Amino acid sequence: MTDASPVEQAVRTEIELRGPARVFVGFSGGLDSTAVLLAACKVVGTDAVVALHANHQLQDEADAFETHCVSVCSALGVRLERAKVTVGAGNVEAAARDARYAFFAEFLDARDVLLLGHHAEDAVETALLRLVQGRGLLTVPPAGRLGEGEFVRPLLGFAKSELRDYVTAQRGSWVVDPTNLDSSLDRNYLRPEVTPRLRTRWPLLEQKVARVAE
């Protein structure tokens, strides 16, 4: 469709490439996943999309985030599956991701696809974190297997500002995780303190890091 936005075109490309039996969206209620959800609904229709929300129960706002997701999906007419998941010990970010992905995997059969909402700046942050932690220069994988199905991140080529513009144009709303402001967390230190300065010096930072990681 020539009048589709670039965000919708990116989602359409990934869906058409795979020809999935069913389309799922990992929906946290944040900006990125809201962009993916809205685009998927435009591409395949609301009846063909299932949103999955994992409540990690890690912060006071967690139930409010879940309520927001219920409200958004109800307004769109999208089926929402949700659950409170238990986050294991250790690295909180990694444990939360494991719990969330285990919940997602319960729904995926062969030929199903799960759309996840990460953008170009997420990929840079991940690559920089791995580098300074001595774990190698790898970035966020664009696709992979999860359970019996497959996950894909169709928005890795977009800046966060582009996703904000898209969701705003669709009159969508999103929640903001207050832990994003906690600079004691490594990723949140990079986000306001390091990557903006790198991007000022090297405007094509995201493209350069993605090229090296590939």
PDB file of C-alpha atoms in Angstrom:
ATOM      1  CA  MET A   1       0.000   0.000   0.000  1.00  0.00           C
ATOM      2  CA  THR A   2       1.587   3.219  -1.172  1.00  0.00           C
ATOM      3  CA  ASP A   3      -0.119   5.362   1.461  1.00  0.00           C
ATOM      4  CA  ALA A   4       1.073   3.217   4.379  1.00  0.00           C
ATOM      5  CA  SER A   5       3.554   4.759   6.783  1.00  0.00           C
ATOM      6  CA  PRO A   6       7.164   3.457   6.842  1.00  0.00           C
ATOM      7  CA  VAL A   7       6.407   1.793  10.196  1.00  0.00           C
ATOM      8  CA  GLU A   8       3.475  -0.102   8.704  1.00  0.00           C
ATOM      9  CA  GLN A   9       5.507  -0.974   5.616  1.00  0.00           C
ATOM     10  CA  ALA A  10       8.247  -2.478   7.807  1.00  0.00           C
ATOM     11  CA  VAL A  11       5.726  -4.579   9.719  1.00  0.00           C
ATOM     12  CA  ARG A  12       4.022  -5.651   6.497  1.00  0.00           C
ATOM     13  CA  THR A  13       7.331  -6.736   4.972  1.00  0.00           C
ATOM     14  CA  GLU A  14       8.155  -9.022   7.902  1.00  0.00           C
ATOM     15  CA  ILE A  15       4.686 -10.531   8.016  1.00  0.00           C
ATOM     16  CA  GLU A  16       4.523 -11.159   4.273  1.00  0.00           C
ATOM     17  CA  LEU A  17       8.019 -12.647   4.318  1.00  0.00           C
ATOM     18  CA  ARG A  18       6.946 -15.276   6.839  1.00  0.00           C
ATOM     19  CA  GLY A  19       3.302 -15.831   5.955  1.00  0.00           C
ATOM     20  CA  PRO A  20       2.447 -16.704   9.549  1.00  0.00           C
ATOM     21  CA  ALA A  21      -0.576 -18.688  10.647  1.00  0.00           C
ATOM     22  CA  ARG A  22      -1.141 -16.208  13.485  1.00  0.00           C
ATOM     23  CA  VAL A  23       0.303 -12.812  14.442  1.00  0.00           C
ATOM     24  CA  PHE A  24       1.098 -12.049  18.076  1.00  0.00           C
ATOM     25  CA  VAL A  25       2.455  -8.805  19.540  1.00  0.00           C
ATOM     26  CA  GLY A  26       4.432  -8.522  22.758  1.00  0.00           C
ATOM     27  CA  PHE A  27       2.600  -5.585  24.316  1.00  0.00           C
ATOM     28  CA  SER A  28       4.025  -3.813  27.360  1.00  0.00           C
ATOM     29  CA  GLY A  29       2.055  -0.618  26.826  1.00  0.00           C
ATOM     30  CA  GLY A  30       5.243   1.344  26.128  1.00  0.00           C
ATOM     31  CA  LEU A  31       5.937   3.393  23.018  1.00  0.00           C
ATOM     32  CA  ASP A  32       7.712   0.703  20.993  1.00  0.00           C
ATOM     33  CA  SER A  33       5.209  -2.081  21.503  1.00  0.00           C
ATOM     34  CA  THR A  34       2.326   0.329  20.960  1.00  0.00           C
ATOM     35  CA  ALA A  35       3.793   1.257  17.575  1.00  0.00           C
ATOM     36  CA  VAL A  36       4.073  -2.416  16.626  1.00  0.00           C
ATOM     37  CA  LEU A  37       0.541  -3.182  17.793  1.00  0.00           C
ATOM     38  CA  LEU A  38      -1.015  -0.283  15.896  1.00  0.00           C
ATOM     39  CA  ALA A  39       0.940  -1.111  12.743  1.00  0.00           C
ATOM     40  CA  ALA A  40       0.057  -4.810  12.910  1.00  0.00           C
ATOM     41  CA  CYS A  41      -3.623  -3.938  13.225  1.00  0.00           C
ATOM     42  CA  LYS A  42      -3.354  -1.743  10.133  1.00  0.00           C
ATOM     43  CA  VAL A  43      -1.549  -4.476   8.174  1.00  0.00           C
ATOM     44  CA  VAL A  44      -3.571  -7.608   8.981  1.00  0.00           C
ATOM     45  CA  GLY A  45      -6.632  -6.252  10.803  1.00  0.00           C
ATOM     46  CA  THR A  46      -7.486  -6.251  14.488  1.00  0.00           C
ATOM     47  CA  ASP A  47      -9.199  -9.656  14.353  1.00  0.00           C
ATOM     48  CA  ALA A  48      -5.958 -11.293  13.205  1.00  0.00           C
ATOM     49  CA  VAL A  49      -3.784  -9.887  16.012  1.00  0.00           C
ATOM     50  CA  VAL A  50      -3.338 -11.222  19.546  1.00  0.00           C
ATOM     51  CA  ALA A  51      -1.550  -9.030  22.104  1.00  0.00           C
ATOM     52  CA  LEU A  52       0.451 -10.650  24.917  1.00  0.00           C
ATOM     53  CA  HIS A  53       1.148  -8.742  28.134  1.00  0.00           C
ATOM     54  CA  ALA A  54       3.403  -9.990  30.932  1.00  0.00           C
ATOM     55  CA  ASN A  55       3.022  -8.222  34.282  1.00  0.00           C
ATOM     56  CA  HIS A  56       6.426  -8.590  35.967  1.00  0.00           C
ATOM     57  CA  GLN A  57       5.135  -7.290  39.334  1.00  0.00           C
ATOM     58  CA  LEU A  58       8.410  -5.446  39.853  1.00  0.00           C
ATOM     59  CA  GLN A  59       7.118  -1.932  40.479  1.00  0.00           C
ATOM     60  CA  ASP A  60       4.152  -0.117  41.933  1.00  0.00           C
ATOM     61  CA  GLU A  61       2.924   0.889  38.471  1.00  0.00           C
ATOM     62  CA  ALA A  62       2.844  -2.673  37.085  1.00  0.00           C
ATOM     63  CA  ASP A  63      -0.899  -3.176  37.591  1.00  0.00           C
ATOM     64  CA  ALA A  64      -1.627   0.265  36.141  1.00  0.00           C
ATOM     65  CA  PHE A  65       0.404  -0.674  33.046  1.00  0.00           C
ATOM     66  CA  GLU A  66      -1.652  -3.848  32.692  1.00  0.00           C
ATOM     67  CA  THR A  67      -4.877  -1.868  33.017  1.00  0.00           C
ATOM     68  CA  HIS A  68      -3.660   0.486  30.308  1.00  0.00           C
ATOM     69  CA  CYS A  69      -2.998  -2.460  27.992  1.00  0.00           C
ATOM     70  CA  VAL A  70      -6.486  -3.822  28.638  1.00  0.00           C
ATOM     71  CA  SER A  71      -7.967  -0.426  27.793  1.00  0.00           C
ATOM     72  CA  VAL A  72      -5.947  -0.026  24.575  1.00  0.00           C
ATOM     73  CA  CYS A  73      -6.771  -3.509  23.308  1.00  0.00           C
ATOM     74  CA  SER A  74     -10.427  -3.110  24.185  1.00  0.00           C
ATOM     75  CA  ALA A  75     -10.614   0.153  22.233  1.00  0.00           C
ATOM     76  CA  LEU A  76      -8.893  -1.438  19.234  1.00  0.00           C
ATOM     77  CA  GLY A  77     -10.910  -4.643  19.390  1.00  0.00           C
ATOM     78  CA  VAL A  78      -7.761  -6.751  19.814  1.00  0.00           C
ATOM     79  CA  ARG A  79      -7.688  -9.942  21.860  1.00  0.00           C
ATOM     80  CA  LEU A  80      -5.335  -9.608  24.834  1.00  0.00           C
ATOM     81  CA  GLU A  81      -3.756 -12.470  26.766  1.00  0.00           C
ATOM     82  CA  ARG A  82      -2.127 -11.402  30.027  1.00  0.00           C
ATOM     83  CA  ALA A  83      -0.502 -12.968  33.056  1.00  0.00           C
ATOM     84  CA  LYS A  84       1.449 -12.064  36.146  1.00  0.00           C
ATOM     85  CA  VAL A  85       4.863 -13.699  35.771  1.00  0.00           C
ATOM     86  CA  THR A  86       7.428 -14.572  38.412  1.00  0.00           C
ATOM     87  CA  VAL A  87      10.861 -13.031  37.896  1.00  0.00           C
ATOM     88  CA  GLY A  88      13.734 -15.183  39.104  1.00  0.00           C
ATOM     89  CA  ALA A  89      16.815 -14.137  41.070  1.00  0.00           C
ATOM     90  CA  GLY A  90      19.945 -12.588  39.592  1.00  0.00           C
ATOM     91  CA  ASN A  91      20.139  -9.907  36.937  1.00  0.00           C
ATOM     92  CA  VAL A  92      16.665  -8.355  37.065  1.00  0.00           C
ATOM     93  CA  GLU A  93      16.566  -7.272  33.427  1.00  0.00           C
ATOM     94  CA  ALA A  94      17.633 -10.696  32.165  1.00  0.00           C
ATOM     95  CA  ALA A  95      15.346 -12.562  34.569  1.00  0.00           C
ATOM     96  CA  ALA A  96      12.363 -10.416  33.596  1.00  0.00           C
ATOM     97  CA  ARG A  97      13.087 -11.050  29.921  1.00  0.00           C
ATOM     98  CA  ASP A  98      13.298 -14.808  30.530  1.00  0.00           C
ATOM     99  CA  ALA A  99       9.978 -14.806  32.396  1.00  0.00           C
ATOM    100  CA  ARG A 100       8.322 -12.710  29.717  1.00  0.00           C
ATOM    101  CA  TYR A 101       9.589 -14.839  26.850  1.00  0.00           C
ATOM    102  CA  ALA A 102       8.551 -18.043  28.599  1.00  0.00           C
ATOM    103  CA  PHE A 103       5.020 -16.637  28.819  1.00  0.00           C
ATOM    104  CA  PHE A 104       5.075 -15.619  25.154  1.00  0.00           C
ATOM    105  CA  ALA A 105       6.340 -19.053  24.098  1.00  0.00           C
ATOM    106  CA  GLU A 106       3.275 -20.741  25.596  1.00  0.00           C
ATOM    107  CA  PHE A 107       1.138 -19.279  22.800  1.00  0.00           C
ATOM    108  CA  LEU A 108       3.369 -19.847  19.781  1.00  0.00           C
ATOM    109  CA  ASP A 109       2.822 -22.825  17.508  1.00  0.00           C
ATOM    110  CA  ALA A 110       4.712 -23.637  14.327  1.00  0.00           C
ATOM    111  CA  ARG A 111       4.352 -20.876  11.702  1.00  0.00           C
ATOM    112  CA  ASP A 112       3.192 -18.326  14.288  1.00  0.00           C
ATOM    113  CA  VAL A 113       5.117 -15.063  14.539  1.00  0.00           C
ATOM    114  CA  LEU A 114       5.577 -12.752  17.523  1.00  0.00           C
ATOM    115  CA  LEU A 115       6.303  -9.088  16.795  1.00  0.00           C
ATOM    116  CA  LEU A 116       8.493  -7.293  19.335  1.00  0.00           C
ATOM    117  CA  GLY A 117       9.002  -3.550  19.548  1.00  0.00           C
ATOM    118  CA  HIS A 118      12.674  -2.615  19.761  1.00  0.00           C
ATOM    119  CA  HIS A 119      14.151   0.318  17.844  1.00  0.00           C
ATOM    120  CA  ALA A 120      17.565   1.390  16.563  1.00  0.00           C
ATOM    121  CA  GLU A 121      18.633   3.072  19.799  1.00  0.00           C
ATOM    122  CA  ASP A 122      17.898  -0.109  21.766  1.00  0.00           C
ATOM    123  CA  ALA A 123      20.289  -1.949  19.456  1.00  0.00           C
ATOM    124  CA  VAL A 124      23.075   0.585  20.056  1.00  0.00           C
ATOM    125  CA  GLU A 125      22.593   0.447  23.830  1.00  0.00           C
ATOM    126  CA  THR A 126      22.753  -3.348  23.798  1.00  0.00           C
ATOM    127  CA  ALA A 127      25.913  -3.358  21.680  1.00  0.00           C
ATOM    128  CA  LEU A 128      27.629  -0.800  23.930  1.00  0.00           C
ATOM    129  CA  LEU A 129      26.621  -2.660  27.086  1.00  0.00           C
ATOM    130  CA  ARG A 130      28.016  -5.925  25.786  1.00  0.00           C
ATOM    131  CA  LEU A 131      31.222  -4.180  24.750  1.00  0.00           C
ATOM    132  CA  VAL A 132      31.919  -2.513  28.111  1.00  0.00           C
ATOM    133  CA  GLN A 133      30.955  -5.709  29.938  1.00  0.00           C
ATOM    134  CA  GLY A 134      33.458  -7.669  27.846  1.00  0.00           C
ATOM    135  CA  ARG A 135      30.802  -9.901  26.296  1.00  0.00           C
ATOM    136  CA  GLY A 136      31.472  -9.096  22.639  1.00  0.00           C
ATOM    137  CA  LEU A 137      29.952  -6.675  20.167  1.00  0.00           C
ATOM    138  CA  LEU A 138      26.530  -8.123  19.446  1.00  0.00           C
ATOM    139  CA  THR A 139      23.339  -6.178  19.082  1.00  0.00           C
ATOM    140  CA  VAL A 140      19.648  -7.005  19.395  1.00  0.00           C
ATOM    141  CA  PRO A 141      18.854  -9.935  17.047  1.00  0.00           C
ATOM    142  CA  PRO A 142      16.284  -8.966  14.406  1.00  0.00           C
ATOM    143  CA  ALA A 143      14.611 -12.383  14.495  1.00  0.00           C
ATOM    144  CA  GLY A 144      14.864 -15.826  16.046  1.00  0.00           C
ATOM    145  CA  ARG A 145      13.008 -18.848  17.327  1.00  0.00           C
ATOM    146  CA  LEU A 146      10.786 -18.756  20.405  1.00  0.00           C
ATOM    147  CA  GLY A 147       8.942 -21.871  21.497  1.00  0.00           C
ATOM    148  CA  GLU A 148       7.484 -23.491  18.412  1.00  0.00           C
ATOM    149  CA  GLY A 149       7.224 -20.186  16.577  1.00  0.00           C
ATOM    150  CA  GLU A 150       9.379 -17.241  15.613  1.00  0.00           C
ATOM    151  CA  PHE A 151       9.921 -13.726  16.907  1.00  0.00           C
ATOM    152  CA  VAL A 152      10.840 -10.719  14.795  1.00  0.00           C
ATOM    153  CA  ARG A 153      11.715  -7.113  15.594  1.00  0.00           C
ATOM    154  CA  PRO A 154      10.499  -5.135  12.580  1.00  0.00           C
ATOM    155  CA  LEU A 155      11.315  -1.645  13.919  1.00  0.00           C
ATOM    156  CA  LEU A 156      15.063  -1.921  14.513  1.00  0.00           C
ATOM    157  CA  GLY A 157      15.659   0.475  11.640  1.00  0.00           C
ATOM    158  CA  PHE A 158      13.634   3.270  13.237  1.00  0.00           C
ATOM    159  CA  ALA A 159      14.616   5.969  15.705  1.00  0.00           C
ATOM    160  CA  LYS A 160      12.516   6.345  18.822  1.00  0.00           C
ATOM    161  CA  SER A 161      11.378   9.765  17.624  1.00  0.00           C
ATOM    162  CA  GLU A 162       9.954   8.189  14.463  1.00  0.00           C
ATOM    163  CA  LEU A 163       7.925   5.734  16.512  1.00  0.00           C
ATOM    164  CA  ARG A 164       6.681   8.560  18.726  1.00  0.00           C
ATOM    165  CA  ASP A 165       5.563  10.483  15.647  1.00  0.00           C
ATOM    166  CA  TYR A 166       3.783   7.421  14.270  1.00  0.00           C
ATOM    167  CA  VAL A 167       1.888   6.600  17.469  1.00  0.00           C
ATOM    168  CA  THR A 168       0.954  10.258  17.945  1.00  0.00           C
ATOM    169  CA  ALA A 169      -0.354  10.427  14.379  1.00  0.00           C
ATOM    170  CA  GLN A 170      -2.492   7.360  15.135  1.00  0.00           C
ATOM    171  CA  ARG A 171      -3.775   9.117  18.272  1.00  0.00           C
ATOM    172  CA  GLY A 172      -2.341   6.351  20.380  1.00  0.00           C
ATOM    173  CA  SER A 173      -1.131   6.575  23.967  1.00  0.00           C
ATOM    174  CA  TRP A 174       1.584   4.786  25.865  1.00  0.00           C
ATOM    175  CA  VAL A 175       2.977   4.384  29.356  1.00  0.00           C
ATOM    176  CA  VAL A 176       6.458   5.362  30.493  1.00  0.00           C
ATOM    177  CA  ASP A 177       8.396   3.011  32.757  1.00  0.00           C
ATOM    178  CA  PRO A 178       9.657   5.126  35.696  1.00  0.00           C
ATOM    179  CA  THR A 179      12.732   2.895  36.017  1.00  0.00           C
ATOM    180  CA  ASN A 180      13.912   4.426  32.725  1.00  0.00           C
ATOM    181  CA  LEU A 181      14.901   7.446  34.816  1.00  0.00           C
ATOM    182  CA  ASP A 182      17.040   5.406  37.229  1.00  0.00           C
ATOM    183  CA  SER A 183      20.600   6.150  36.121  1.00  0.00           C
ATOM    184  CA  SER A 184      21.970   3.551  38.550  1.00  0.00           C
ATOM    185  CA  LEU A 185      20.943   0.982  35.934  1.00  0.00           C
ATOM    186  CA  ASP A 186      23.590   0.571  33.246  1.00  0.00           C
ATOM    187  CA  ARG A 187      21.254   0.916  30.277  1.00  0.00           C
ATOM    188  CA  ASN A 188      19.656   4.033  31.735  1.00  0.00           C
ATOM    189  CA  TYR A 189      23.097   5.562  32.272  1.00  0.00           C
ATOM    190  CA  LEU A 190      23.939   5.032  28.605  1.00  0.00           C
ATOM    191  CA  ARG A 191      20.626   6.406  27.360  1.00  0.00           C
ATOM    192  CA  PRO A 192      20.886  10.052  28.577  1.00  0.00           C
ATOM    193  CA  GLU A 193      24.599  10.331  29.317  1.00  0.00           C
ATOM    194  CA  VAL A 194      26.532   8.454  26.647  1.00  0.00           C
ATOM    195  CA  THR A 195      24.665   7.740  23.430  1.00  0.00           C
ATOM    196  CA  PRO A 196      23.400  11.321  22.865  1.00  0.00           C
ATOM    197  CA  ARG A 197      27.001  12.593  23.006  1.00  0.00           C
ATOM    198  CA  LEU A 198      28.171   9.865  20.645  1.00  0.00           C
ATOM    199  CA  ARG A 199      25.325  10.652  18.273  1.00  0.00           C
ATOM    200  CA  THR A 200      26.221  14.365  18.288  1.00  0.00           C
ATOM    201  CA  ARG A 201      29.738  13.526  17.152  1.00  0.00           C
ATOM    202  CA  TRP A 202      28.716  10.648  14.864  1.00  0.00           C
ATOM    203  CA  PRO A 203      25.148  11.222  13.582  1.00  0.00           C
ATOM    204  CA  LEU A 204      25.035   7.805  11.871  1.00  0.00           C
ATOM    205  CA  LEU A 205      25.814   5.989  15.120  1.00  0.00           C
ATOM    206  CA  GLU A 206      22.956   3.477  14.842  1.00  0.00           C
ATOM    207  CA  GLN A 207      23.810   2.491  11.267  1.00  0.00           C
ATOM    208  CA  LYS A 208      27.533   2.153  12.037  1.00  0.00           C
ATOM    209  CA  VAL A 209      27.013  -0.026  15.099  1.00  0.00           C
ATOM    210  CA  ALA A 210      24.509  -2.214  13.241  1.00  0.00           C
ATOM    211  CA  ARG A 211      27.004  -2.700  10.404  1.00  0.00           C
ATOM    212  CA  VAL A 212      29.781  -3.781  12.755  1.00  0.00           C
ATOM    213  CA  ALA A 213      27.482  -6.087  14.717  1.00  0.00           C
ATOM    214  CA  GLU A 214      26.310  -7.781  11.518  1.00  0.00           C
TER     215      GLU A 214
END
